[in-house]
Coordinates of C-alpha atoms and ligand atoms in Angstrom, one line a residue:
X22 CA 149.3 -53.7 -12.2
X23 CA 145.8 -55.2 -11.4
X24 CA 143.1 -53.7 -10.0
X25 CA 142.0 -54.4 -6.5
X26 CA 144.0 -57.2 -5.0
X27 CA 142.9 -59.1 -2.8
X28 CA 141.0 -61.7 -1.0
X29 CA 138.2 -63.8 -3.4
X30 CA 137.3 -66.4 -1.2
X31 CA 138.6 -67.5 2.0
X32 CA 138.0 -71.3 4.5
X33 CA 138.9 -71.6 8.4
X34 CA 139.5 -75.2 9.8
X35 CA 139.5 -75.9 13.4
X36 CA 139.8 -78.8 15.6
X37 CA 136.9 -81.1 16.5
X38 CA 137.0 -80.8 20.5
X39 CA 137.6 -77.5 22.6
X40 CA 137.6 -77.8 26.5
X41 CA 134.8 -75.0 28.1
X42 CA 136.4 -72.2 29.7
X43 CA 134.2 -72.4 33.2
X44 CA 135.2 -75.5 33.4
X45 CA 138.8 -75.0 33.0
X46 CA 138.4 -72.1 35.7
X47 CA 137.2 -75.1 38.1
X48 CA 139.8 -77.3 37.3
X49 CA 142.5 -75.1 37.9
X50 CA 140.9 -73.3 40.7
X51 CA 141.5 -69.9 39.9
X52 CA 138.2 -67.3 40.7
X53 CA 134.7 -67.6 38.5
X54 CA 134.9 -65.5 35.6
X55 CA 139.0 -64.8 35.1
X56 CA 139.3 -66.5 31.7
X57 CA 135.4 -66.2 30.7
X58 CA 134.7 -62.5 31.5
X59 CA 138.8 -61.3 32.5
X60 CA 140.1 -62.6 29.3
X61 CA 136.6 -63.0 27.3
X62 CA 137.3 -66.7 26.3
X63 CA 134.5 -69.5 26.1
X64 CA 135.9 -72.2 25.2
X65 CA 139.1 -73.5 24.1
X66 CA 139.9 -75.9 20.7
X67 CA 143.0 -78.2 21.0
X68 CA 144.3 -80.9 18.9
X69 CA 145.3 -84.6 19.7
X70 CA 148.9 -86.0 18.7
X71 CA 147.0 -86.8 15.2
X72 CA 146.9 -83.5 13.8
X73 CA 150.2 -81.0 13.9
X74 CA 150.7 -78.0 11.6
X75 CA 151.1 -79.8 8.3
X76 CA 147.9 -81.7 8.8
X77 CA 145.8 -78.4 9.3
X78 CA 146.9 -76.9 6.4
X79 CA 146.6 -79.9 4.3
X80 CA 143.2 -79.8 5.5
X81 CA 142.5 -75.8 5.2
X82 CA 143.7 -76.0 1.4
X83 CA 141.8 -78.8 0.7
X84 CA 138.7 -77.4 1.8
X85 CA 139.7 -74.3 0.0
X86 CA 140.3 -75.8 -3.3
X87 CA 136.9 -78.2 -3.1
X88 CA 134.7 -75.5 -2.5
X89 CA 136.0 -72.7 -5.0
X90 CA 136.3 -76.1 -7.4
X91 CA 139.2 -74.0 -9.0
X92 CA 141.4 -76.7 -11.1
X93 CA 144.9 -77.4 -9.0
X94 CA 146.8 -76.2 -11.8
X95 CA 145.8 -72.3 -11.5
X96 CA 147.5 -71.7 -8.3
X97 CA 150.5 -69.5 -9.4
X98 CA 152.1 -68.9 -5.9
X99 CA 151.1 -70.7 -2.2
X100 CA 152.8 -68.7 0.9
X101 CA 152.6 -70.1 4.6
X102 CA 152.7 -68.1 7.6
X103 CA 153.2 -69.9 10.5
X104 CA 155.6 -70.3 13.7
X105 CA 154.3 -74.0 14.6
X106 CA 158.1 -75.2 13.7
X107 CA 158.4 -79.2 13.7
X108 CA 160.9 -78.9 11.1
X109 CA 164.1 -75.9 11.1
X110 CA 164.9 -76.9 7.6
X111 CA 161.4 -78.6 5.5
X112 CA 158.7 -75.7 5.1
X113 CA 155.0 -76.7 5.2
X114 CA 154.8 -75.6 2.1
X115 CA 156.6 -78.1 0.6
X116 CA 154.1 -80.6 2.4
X117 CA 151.4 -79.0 1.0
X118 CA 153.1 -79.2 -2.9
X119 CA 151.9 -83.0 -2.3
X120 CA 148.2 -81.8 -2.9
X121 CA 148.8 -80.3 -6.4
X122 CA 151.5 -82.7 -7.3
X123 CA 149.1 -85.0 -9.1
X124 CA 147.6 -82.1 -11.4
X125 CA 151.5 -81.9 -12.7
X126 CA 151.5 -78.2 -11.4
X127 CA 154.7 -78.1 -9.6
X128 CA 155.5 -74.0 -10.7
X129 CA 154.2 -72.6 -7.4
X130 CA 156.1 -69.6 -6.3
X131 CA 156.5 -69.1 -2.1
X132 CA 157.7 -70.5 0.7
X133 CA 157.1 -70.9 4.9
X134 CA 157.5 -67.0 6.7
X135 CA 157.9 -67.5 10.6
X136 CA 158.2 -64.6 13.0
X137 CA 155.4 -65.2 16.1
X138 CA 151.8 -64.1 14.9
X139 CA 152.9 -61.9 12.3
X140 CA 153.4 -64.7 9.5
X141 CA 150.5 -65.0 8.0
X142 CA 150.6 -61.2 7.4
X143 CA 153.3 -61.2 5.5
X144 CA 152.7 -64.0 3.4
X145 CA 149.8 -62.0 2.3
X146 CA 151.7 -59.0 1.7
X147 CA 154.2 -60.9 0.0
X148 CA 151.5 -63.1 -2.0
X149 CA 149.9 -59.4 -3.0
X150 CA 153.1 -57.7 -3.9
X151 CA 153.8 -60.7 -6.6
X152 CA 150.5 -59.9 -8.3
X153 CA 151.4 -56.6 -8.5
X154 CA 154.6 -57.2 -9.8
X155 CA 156.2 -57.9 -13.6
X156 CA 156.4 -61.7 -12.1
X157 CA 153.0 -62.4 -12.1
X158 CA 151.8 -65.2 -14.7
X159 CA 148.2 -64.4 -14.2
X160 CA 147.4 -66.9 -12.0
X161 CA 145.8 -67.1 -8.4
X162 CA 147.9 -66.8 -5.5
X163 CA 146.9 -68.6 -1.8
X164 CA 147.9 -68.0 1.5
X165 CA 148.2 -70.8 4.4
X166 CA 148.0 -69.5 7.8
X167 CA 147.7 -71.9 11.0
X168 CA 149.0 -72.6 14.5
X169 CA 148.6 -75.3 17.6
X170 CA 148.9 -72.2 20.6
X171 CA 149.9 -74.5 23.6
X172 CA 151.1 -73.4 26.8
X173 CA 152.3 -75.1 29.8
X174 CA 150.1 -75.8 32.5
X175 CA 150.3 -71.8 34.1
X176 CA 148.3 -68.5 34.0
X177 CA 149.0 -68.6 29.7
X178 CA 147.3 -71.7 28.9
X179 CA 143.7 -70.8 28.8
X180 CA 145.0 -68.0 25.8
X181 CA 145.7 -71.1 23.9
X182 CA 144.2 -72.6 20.7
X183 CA 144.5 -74.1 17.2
X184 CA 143.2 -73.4 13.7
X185 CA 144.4 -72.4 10.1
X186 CA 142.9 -70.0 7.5
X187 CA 143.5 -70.4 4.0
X188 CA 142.7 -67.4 1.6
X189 CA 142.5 -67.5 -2.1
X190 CA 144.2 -63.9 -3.7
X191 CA 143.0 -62.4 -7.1
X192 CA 141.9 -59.4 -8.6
X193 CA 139.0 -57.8 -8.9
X194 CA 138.6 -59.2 -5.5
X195 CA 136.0 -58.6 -2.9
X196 CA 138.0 -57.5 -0.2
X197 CA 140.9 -55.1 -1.6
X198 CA 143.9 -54.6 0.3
X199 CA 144.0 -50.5 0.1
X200 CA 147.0 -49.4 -2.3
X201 CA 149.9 -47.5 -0.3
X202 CA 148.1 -47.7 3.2
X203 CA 150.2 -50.1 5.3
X204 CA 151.8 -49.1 9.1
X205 CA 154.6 -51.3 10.4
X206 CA 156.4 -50.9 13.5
X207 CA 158.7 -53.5 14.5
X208 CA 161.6 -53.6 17.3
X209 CA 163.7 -56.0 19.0
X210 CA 161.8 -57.2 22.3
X211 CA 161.3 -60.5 24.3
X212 CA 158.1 -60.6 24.9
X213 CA 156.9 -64.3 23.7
X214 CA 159.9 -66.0 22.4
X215 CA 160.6 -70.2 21.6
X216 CA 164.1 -70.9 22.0
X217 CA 163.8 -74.2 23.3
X218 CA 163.3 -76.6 20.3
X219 CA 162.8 -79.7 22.3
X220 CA 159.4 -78.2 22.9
X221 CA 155.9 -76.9 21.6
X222 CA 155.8 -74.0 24.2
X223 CA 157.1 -70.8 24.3
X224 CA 158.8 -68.6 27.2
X225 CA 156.4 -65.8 28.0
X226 CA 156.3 -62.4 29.7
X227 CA 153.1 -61.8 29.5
X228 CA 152.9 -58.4 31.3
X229 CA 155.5 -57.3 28.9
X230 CA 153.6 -58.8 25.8
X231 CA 150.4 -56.6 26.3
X232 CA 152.7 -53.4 26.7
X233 CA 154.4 -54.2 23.3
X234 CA 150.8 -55.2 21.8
X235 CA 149.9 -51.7 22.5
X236 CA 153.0 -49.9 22.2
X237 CA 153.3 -51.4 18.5
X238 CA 149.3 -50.5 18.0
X239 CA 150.3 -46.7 18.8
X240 CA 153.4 -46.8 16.6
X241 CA 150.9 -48.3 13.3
X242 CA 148.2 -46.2 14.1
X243 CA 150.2 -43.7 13.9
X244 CA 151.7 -44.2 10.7
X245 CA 149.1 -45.3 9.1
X246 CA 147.2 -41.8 9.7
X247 CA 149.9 -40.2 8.2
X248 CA 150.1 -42.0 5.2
X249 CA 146.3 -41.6 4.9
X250 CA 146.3 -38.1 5.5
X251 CA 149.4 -37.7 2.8
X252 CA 146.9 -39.8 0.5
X253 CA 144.1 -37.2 0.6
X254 CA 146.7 -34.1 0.7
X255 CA 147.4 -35.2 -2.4
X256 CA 144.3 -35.7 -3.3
X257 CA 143.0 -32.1 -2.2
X258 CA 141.3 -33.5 0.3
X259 CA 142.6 -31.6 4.0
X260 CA 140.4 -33.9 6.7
X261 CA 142.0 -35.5 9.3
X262 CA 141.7 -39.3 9.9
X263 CA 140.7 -40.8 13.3
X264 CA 138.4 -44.1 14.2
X265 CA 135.2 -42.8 12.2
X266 CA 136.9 -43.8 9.1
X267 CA 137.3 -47.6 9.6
X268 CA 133.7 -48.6 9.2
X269 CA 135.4 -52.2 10.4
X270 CA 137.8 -52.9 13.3
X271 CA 139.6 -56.3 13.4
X272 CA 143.0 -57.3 15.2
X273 CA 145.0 -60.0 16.2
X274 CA 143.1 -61.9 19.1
X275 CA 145.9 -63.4 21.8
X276 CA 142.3 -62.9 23.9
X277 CA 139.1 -61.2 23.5
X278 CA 139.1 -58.5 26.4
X279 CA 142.9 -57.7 25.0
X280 CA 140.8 -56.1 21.4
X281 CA 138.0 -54.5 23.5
X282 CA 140.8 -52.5 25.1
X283 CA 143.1 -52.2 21.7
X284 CA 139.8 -50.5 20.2
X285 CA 139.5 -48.5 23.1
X286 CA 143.4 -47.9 22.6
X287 CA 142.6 -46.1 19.2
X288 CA 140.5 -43.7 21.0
X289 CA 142.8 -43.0 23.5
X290 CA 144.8 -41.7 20.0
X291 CA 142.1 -39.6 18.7
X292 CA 141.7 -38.2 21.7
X293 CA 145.2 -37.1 22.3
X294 CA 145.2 -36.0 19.0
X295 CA 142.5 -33.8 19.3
X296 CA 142.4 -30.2 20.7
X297 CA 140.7 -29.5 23.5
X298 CA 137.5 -28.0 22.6
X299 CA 136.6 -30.8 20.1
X300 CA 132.6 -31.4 20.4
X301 CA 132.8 -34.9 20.7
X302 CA 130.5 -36.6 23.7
X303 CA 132.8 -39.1 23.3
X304 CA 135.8 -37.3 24.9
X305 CA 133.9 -35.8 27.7
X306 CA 134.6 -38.4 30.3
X307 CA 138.5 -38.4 29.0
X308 CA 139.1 -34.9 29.4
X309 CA 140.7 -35.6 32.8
X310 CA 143.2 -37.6 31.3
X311 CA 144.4 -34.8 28.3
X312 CA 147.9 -33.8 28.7
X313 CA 149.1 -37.4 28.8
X314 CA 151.8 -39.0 27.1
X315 CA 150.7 -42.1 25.1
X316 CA 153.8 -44.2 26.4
X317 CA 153.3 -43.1 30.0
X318 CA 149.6 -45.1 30.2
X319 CA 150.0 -48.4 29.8
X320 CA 149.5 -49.6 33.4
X321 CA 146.8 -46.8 33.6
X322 CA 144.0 -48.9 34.8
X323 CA 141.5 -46.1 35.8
X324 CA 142.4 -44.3 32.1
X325 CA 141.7 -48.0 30.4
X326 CA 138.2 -48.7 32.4
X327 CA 137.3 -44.8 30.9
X328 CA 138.5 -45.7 27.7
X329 CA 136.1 -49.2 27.5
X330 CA 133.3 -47.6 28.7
X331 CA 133.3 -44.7 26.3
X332 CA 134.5 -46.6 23.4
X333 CA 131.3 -49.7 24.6
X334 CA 129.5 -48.7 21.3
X335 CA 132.1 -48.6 19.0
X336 CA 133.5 -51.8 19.8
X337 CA 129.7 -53.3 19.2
X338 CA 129.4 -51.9 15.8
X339 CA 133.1 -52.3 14.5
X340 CA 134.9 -54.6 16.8
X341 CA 132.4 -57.2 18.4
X342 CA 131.1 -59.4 15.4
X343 CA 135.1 -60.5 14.2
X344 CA 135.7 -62.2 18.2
X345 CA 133.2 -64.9 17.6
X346 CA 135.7 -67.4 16.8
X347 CA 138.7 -66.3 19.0
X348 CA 136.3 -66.3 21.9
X349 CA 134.6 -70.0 21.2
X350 CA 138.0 -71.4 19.8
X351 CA 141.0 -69.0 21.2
X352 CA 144.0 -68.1 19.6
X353 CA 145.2 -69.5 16.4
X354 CA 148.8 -67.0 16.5
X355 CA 149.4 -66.7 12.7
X356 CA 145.4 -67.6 11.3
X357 CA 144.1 -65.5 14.8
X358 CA 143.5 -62.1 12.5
X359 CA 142.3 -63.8 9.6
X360 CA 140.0 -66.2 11.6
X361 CA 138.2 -62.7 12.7
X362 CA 138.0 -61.6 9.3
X363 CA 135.9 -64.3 8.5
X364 CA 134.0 -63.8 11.8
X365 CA 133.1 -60.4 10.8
X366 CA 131.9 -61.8 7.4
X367 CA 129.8 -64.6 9.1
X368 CA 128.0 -62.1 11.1
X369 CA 127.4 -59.6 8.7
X370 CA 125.1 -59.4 5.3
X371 CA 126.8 -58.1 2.5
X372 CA 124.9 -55.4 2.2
X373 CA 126.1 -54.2 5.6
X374 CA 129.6 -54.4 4.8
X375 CA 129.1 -53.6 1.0
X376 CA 131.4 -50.0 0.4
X377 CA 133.3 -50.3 4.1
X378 CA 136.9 -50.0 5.4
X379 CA 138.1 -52.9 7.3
X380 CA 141.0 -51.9 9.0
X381 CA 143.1 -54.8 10.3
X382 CA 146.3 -54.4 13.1
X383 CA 148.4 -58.1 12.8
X384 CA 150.9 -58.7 16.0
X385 CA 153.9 -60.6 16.3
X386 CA 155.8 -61.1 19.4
X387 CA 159.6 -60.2 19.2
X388 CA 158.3 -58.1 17.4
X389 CA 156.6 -57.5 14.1
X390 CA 153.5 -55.2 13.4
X391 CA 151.1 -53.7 11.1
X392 CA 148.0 -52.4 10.4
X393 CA 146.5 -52.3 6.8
X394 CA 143.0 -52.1 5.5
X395 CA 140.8 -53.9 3.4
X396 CA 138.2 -52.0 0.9
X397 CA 134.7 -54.0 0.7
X398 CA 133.3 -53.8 -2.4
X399 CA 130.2 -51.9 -3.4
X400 CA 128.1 -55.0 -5.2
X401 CA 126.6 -56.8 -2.3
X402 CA 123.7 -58.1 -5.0
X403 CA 122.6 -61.8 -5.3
X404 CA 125.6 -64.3 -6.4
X405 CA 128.1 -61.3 -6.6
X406 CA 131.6 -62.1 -5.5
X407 CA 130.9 -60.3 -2.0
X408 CA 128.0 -62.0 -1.3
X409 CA 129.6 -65.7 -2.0
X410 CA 132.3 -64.4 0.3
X411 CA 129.7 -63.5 3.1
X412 CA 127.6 -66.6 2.4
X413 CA 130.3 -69.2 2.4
X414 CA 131.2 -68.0 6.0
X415 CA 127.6 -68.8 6.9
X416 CA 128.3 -72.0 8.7
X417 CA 130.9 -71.4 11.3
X418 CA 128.0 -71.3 14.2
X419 CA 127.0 -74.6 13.0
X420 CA 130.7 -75.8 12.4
X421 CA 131.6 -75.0 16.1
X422 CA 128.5 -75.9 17.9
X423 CA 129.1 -79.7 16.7
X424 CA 133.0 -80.1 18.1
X425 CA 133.2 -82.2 21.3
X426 CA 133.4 -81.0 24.5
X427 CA 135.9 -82.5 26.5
X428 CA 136.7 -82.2 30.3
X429 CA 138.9 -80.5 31.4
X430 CA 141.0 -84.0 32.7
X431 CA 140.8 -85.1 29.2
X432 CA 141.8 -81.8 27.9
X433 CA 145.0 -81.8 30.1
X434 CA 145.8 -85.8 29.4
X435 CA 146.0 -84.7 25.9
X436 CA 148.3 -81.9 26.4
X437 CA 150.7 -84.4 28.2
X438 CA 150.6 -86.6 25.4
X439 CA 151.1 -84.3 22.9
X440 CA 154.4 -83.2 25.1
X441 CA 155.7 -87.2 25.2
X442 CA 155.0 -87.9 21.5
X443 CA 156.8 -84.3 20.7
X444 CA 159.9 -85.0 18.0
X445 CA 159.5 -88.4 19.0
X446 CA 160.3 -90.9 15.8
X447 CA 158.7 -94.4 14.6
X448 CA 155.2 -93.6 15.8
X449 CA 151.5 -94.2 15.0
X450 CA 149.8 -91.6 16.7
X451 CA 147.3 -93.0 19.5
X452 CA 143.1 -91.7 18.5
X453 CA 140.5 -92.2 16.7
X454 CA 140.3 -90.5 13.6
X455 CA 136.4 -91.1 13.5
X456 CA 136.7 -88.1 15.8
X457 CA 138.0 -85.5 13.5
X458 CA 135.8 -83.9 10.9
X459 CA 135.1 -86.0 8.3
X460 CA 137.5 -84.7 5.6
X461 CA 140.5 -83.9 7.7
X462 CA 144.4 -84.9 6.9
X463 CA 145.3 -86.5 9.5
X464 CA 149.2 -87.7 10.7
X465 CA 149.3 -91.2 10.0
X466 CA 152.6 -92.3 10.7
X467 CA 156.3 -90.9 11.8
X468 CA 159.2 -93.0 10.5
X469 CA 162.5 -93.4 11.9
X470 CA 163.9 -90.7 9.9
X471 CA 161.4 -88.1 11.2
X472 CA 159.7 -88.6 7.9
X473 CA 156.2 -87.7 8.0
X474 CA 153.2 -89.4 6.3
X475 CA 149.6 -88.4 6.5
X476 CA 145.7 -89.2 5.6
X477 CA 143.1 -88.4 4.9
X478 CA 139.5 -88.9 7.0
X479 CA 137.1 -90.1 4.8
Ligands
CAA1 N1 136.2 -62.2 37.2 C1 136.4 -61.3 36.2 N2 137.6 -60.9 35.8 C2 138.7 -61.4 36.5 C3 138.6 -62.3 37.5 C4 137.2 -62.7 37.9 N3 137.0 -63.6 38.9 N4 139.8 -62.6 38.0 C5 140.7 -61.9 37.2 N5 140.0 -61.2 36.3 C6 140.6 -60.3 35.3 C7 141.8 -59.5 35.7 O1 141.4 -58.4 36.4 C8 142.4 -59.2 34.4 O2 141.7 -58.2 33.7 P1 142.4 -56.7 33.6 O3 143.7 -56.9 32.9 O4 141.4 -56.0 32.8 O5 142.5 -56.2 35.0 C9 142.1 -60.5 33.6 O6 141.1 -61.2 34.3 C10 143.3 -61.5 33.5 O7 143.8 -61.6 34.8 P2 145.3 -61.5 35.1 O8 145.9 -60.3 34.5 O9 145.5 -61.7 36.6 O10 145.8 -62.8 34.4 P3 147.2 -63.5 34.4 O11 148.3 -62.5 34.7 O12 147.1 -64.7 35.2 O13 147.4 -64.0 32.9 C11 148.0 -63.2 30.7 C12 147.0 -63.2 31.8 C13 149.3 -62.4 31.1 C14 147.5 -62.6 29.4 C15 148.4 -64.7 30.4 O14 147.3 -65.4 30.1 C16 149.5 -64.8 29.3 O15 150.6 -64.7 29.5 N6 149.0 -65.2 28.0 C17 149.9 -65.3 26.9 C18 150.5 -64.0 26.4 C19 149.5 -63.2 25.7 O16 148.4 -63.6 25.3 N7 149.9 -61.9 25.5 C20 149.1 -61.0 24.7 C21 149.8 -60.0 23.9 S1 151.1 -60.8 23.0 C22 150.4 -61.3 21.6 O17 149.4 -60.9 21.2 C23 151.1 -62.5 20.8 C24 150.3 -63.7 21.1 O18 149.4 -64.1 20.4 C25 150.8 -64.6 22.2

């Protein structure tokens, strides 16, 4: 099979207005600081009744294709990972088959993958296992991830958000996906859930969410140790694998404080792990927790405050750099681990991240989970394909710091209108598309048939 699969180049999209966070906590009334510093979220991005999920990933692909100028035609297989679901039967994908339909490509393996935040994940695995498969034809493969995260007007809203990530696959690539090192766990659970289809949002236990975040965390970590270790058995190697080895941290953001504590989480696992006299400073102030069961600690708030305190550093050198976009835009569900992948990259040179392990942990809700890891290759020179990677991230500061801020009044006015105009048919949806980016697809018109049509922004 080829060498190195994985990601070549990679483009985020996300809306052009976001709502700030302290401003939010006003509005609602609820105490200073709960959503900035309790749930580490600045600000919020939301769409208008303009854009829904086939419009972002019009838009994300577009982008994509533009800037790698790679001709339409050499795009061999296009997965979606999403659970924005305006449609049980008609997959984004075959909305997004309108942008290569004029380049007469129409032989584009892959289809839409929906379960929670976990789709996007396995579009790539399932966009990775084609290349390394007899079926391959030799040509590029792309995956699509995006989602509107909308709540109702309760404690969940503020961990909403919107965004899609579109990620070119080749070899030979930048960023390989390590051979024979995935971890899933997945189990039947309703933790986040959307049964009613009349609707955008979901039912919620949100307690119950966080447990089965962590408790599939646990499970992944793991197995992923022991396939590692099995790895270097066989290799002759006989060292045991904890947290030192993933130069990189990043994991699927529902919130920011949620990772700080899922870092702090894979501590926790070393440090059960571990025998007593290990010499590590680190696990000086745990030792009064040792003896503990993993699934006995999830409410175990005076073991988690330990755990983030001694874990502070490691979360600024592995973890911190991947949150800048989850914090100033929030979740993005399927796109949320993939948008921190390119967060790392944007804050990073290429040098720093030249030779690293990226491990990466995806959630979904119901639930579905793994954790994988990315190699980084060792060229970080001039013009290699790392450094285009890094470079081309460059501008999300820049990208975020010119979206509108809108008031919280505004923020919630739109919210309500996206709930009237929801499934609704023979439509022009109300806005001005002068405030999108320029360049974004944009829904132009619903017919009486629920047929969809869209535009583009000049
Ligand atoms: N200053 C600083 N911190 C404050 C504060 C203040 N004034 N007031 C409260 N806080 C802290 C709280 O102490 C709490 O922190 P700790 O957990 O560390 O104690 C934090 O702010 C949040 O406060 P609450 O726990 O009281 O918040 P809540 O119960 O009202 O809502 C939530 C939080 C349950 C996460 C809710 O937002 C929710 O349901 N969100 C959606 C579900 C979700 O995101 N689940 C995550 C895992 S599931 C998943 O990952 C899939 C997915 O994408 C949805």
């Amino acid at each position: 099979w080829p060498k190195d699969v994985g990601i070549l180049a990679l483009e985020v999209y996300f809306p052009a207005q976001y709502v700030d966070q302290t401003d939010l906590e006003k509005y609602n009334n609820v105490e200073a600081g709960k959503y900035t510093v309790g749930l580490g979220q600045t600000e919020m991005g939301f769409c208008s009744v303009q854009e829904d999920i086939n419009s972002l990933c019009l838009t994300v692909v577009q982008r994509l294709m533009e800037r790698t100028k790679l001709p339409w035609d050499s795009v061999g297989r296009l997965e979606v990972g999403t659970e924005t679901i305006i449609d049980k039967s008609k997959a984004v994908k075959t909305v997004l088959m309108e942008l290569f339909q004029d380049s007469g490509n129409t032989d584009i393996e892959g289809i839409d993958t929906t379960n929670a935040c976990y789709g996007g994940t396995a579009s790539l695995f399932n966009a990775a296992n084609w290349m390394e498969s007899s079926y391959w034809d030799g040509r590029y493969a792309m995956v699509v991830c995006g989602d509107i995260a909308v709540y109702p007007n309760d404690n969940a809203r503020p961990t909403g958000g919107a965004g899609a990530v579109a990620m070119l696959l080749g070899p030979n690539a930048p960023l390989a996906l390590e051979q024979g090192l995935r971890a899933t766990h997945m189990e039947n659970v309703y933790d986040f859930y959307k049964p009613n289809l009349a609707s955008e949002y979901p039912m919620v236990d949100g307690k119950l969410s966080i447990q089965c975040y962590l408790r599939a965390l646990d499970r992944c970590y793991a197995s992923y140790c022991h396939k590692i270790q099995n790895q270097r058995k066989r290799a002759g190697i006989n060292q045991a694998f904890t947290l030192d080895d993933f130069q990189f941290m990043i994991f699927h953001t529902p919130f920011c404080t949620m990772v700080q504590k899922s870092l702090a989480r894979l501590m926790l696992n070393d440090f059960l792990s571990s025998s007593s006299n290990t010499q590590s400073s680190l696990y000086k102030e745990l030792e009064a927790f040792r003896g503990l069961k993993l699934e006995d600690t999830y409410t175990n708030k005076a073991l988690e405050k330990a755990l983030v305190k001694a874990s502070l550093d490691m979360f600024n050198k592995k973890t911190k750099a991947s949150l800048y976009l989850a914090t100033r835009n929030g979740n993005t569900y399927t796109s949320s681990l993939y948008g921190c992948l390119a967060s790392l990259l944007s804050r990073h040179s290429a040098q720093d991240l030249a030779g690293s392990r990226i491990g990466a942990f995806s959630y979904g809700s119901g639930l579905a989970a793994s954790l994988f890891s990315f190699r980084v290759s060792q060229d970080a020179s001039p013009g290699s394909p790392l450094e285009q990677l890094v470079s081309s991230t460059s501008d999300l500061p820049k990208r975020l710091d010119s979206r509108k801020r809108m008031s919280p009044e505004e923020f919630t006015e739109i919210m309500n209108e996206r709930e009237q105009f929801y499934h609704k048919v023979n439509f022009s949806p109300p806005g001005d598309i002068n405030s999108l980016f320029p360049g974004t697809w944009y829904l132009e018109q619903v017919d009486q048939l629920h047929r969809r049509k869209y535009a583009r922004r000049p």
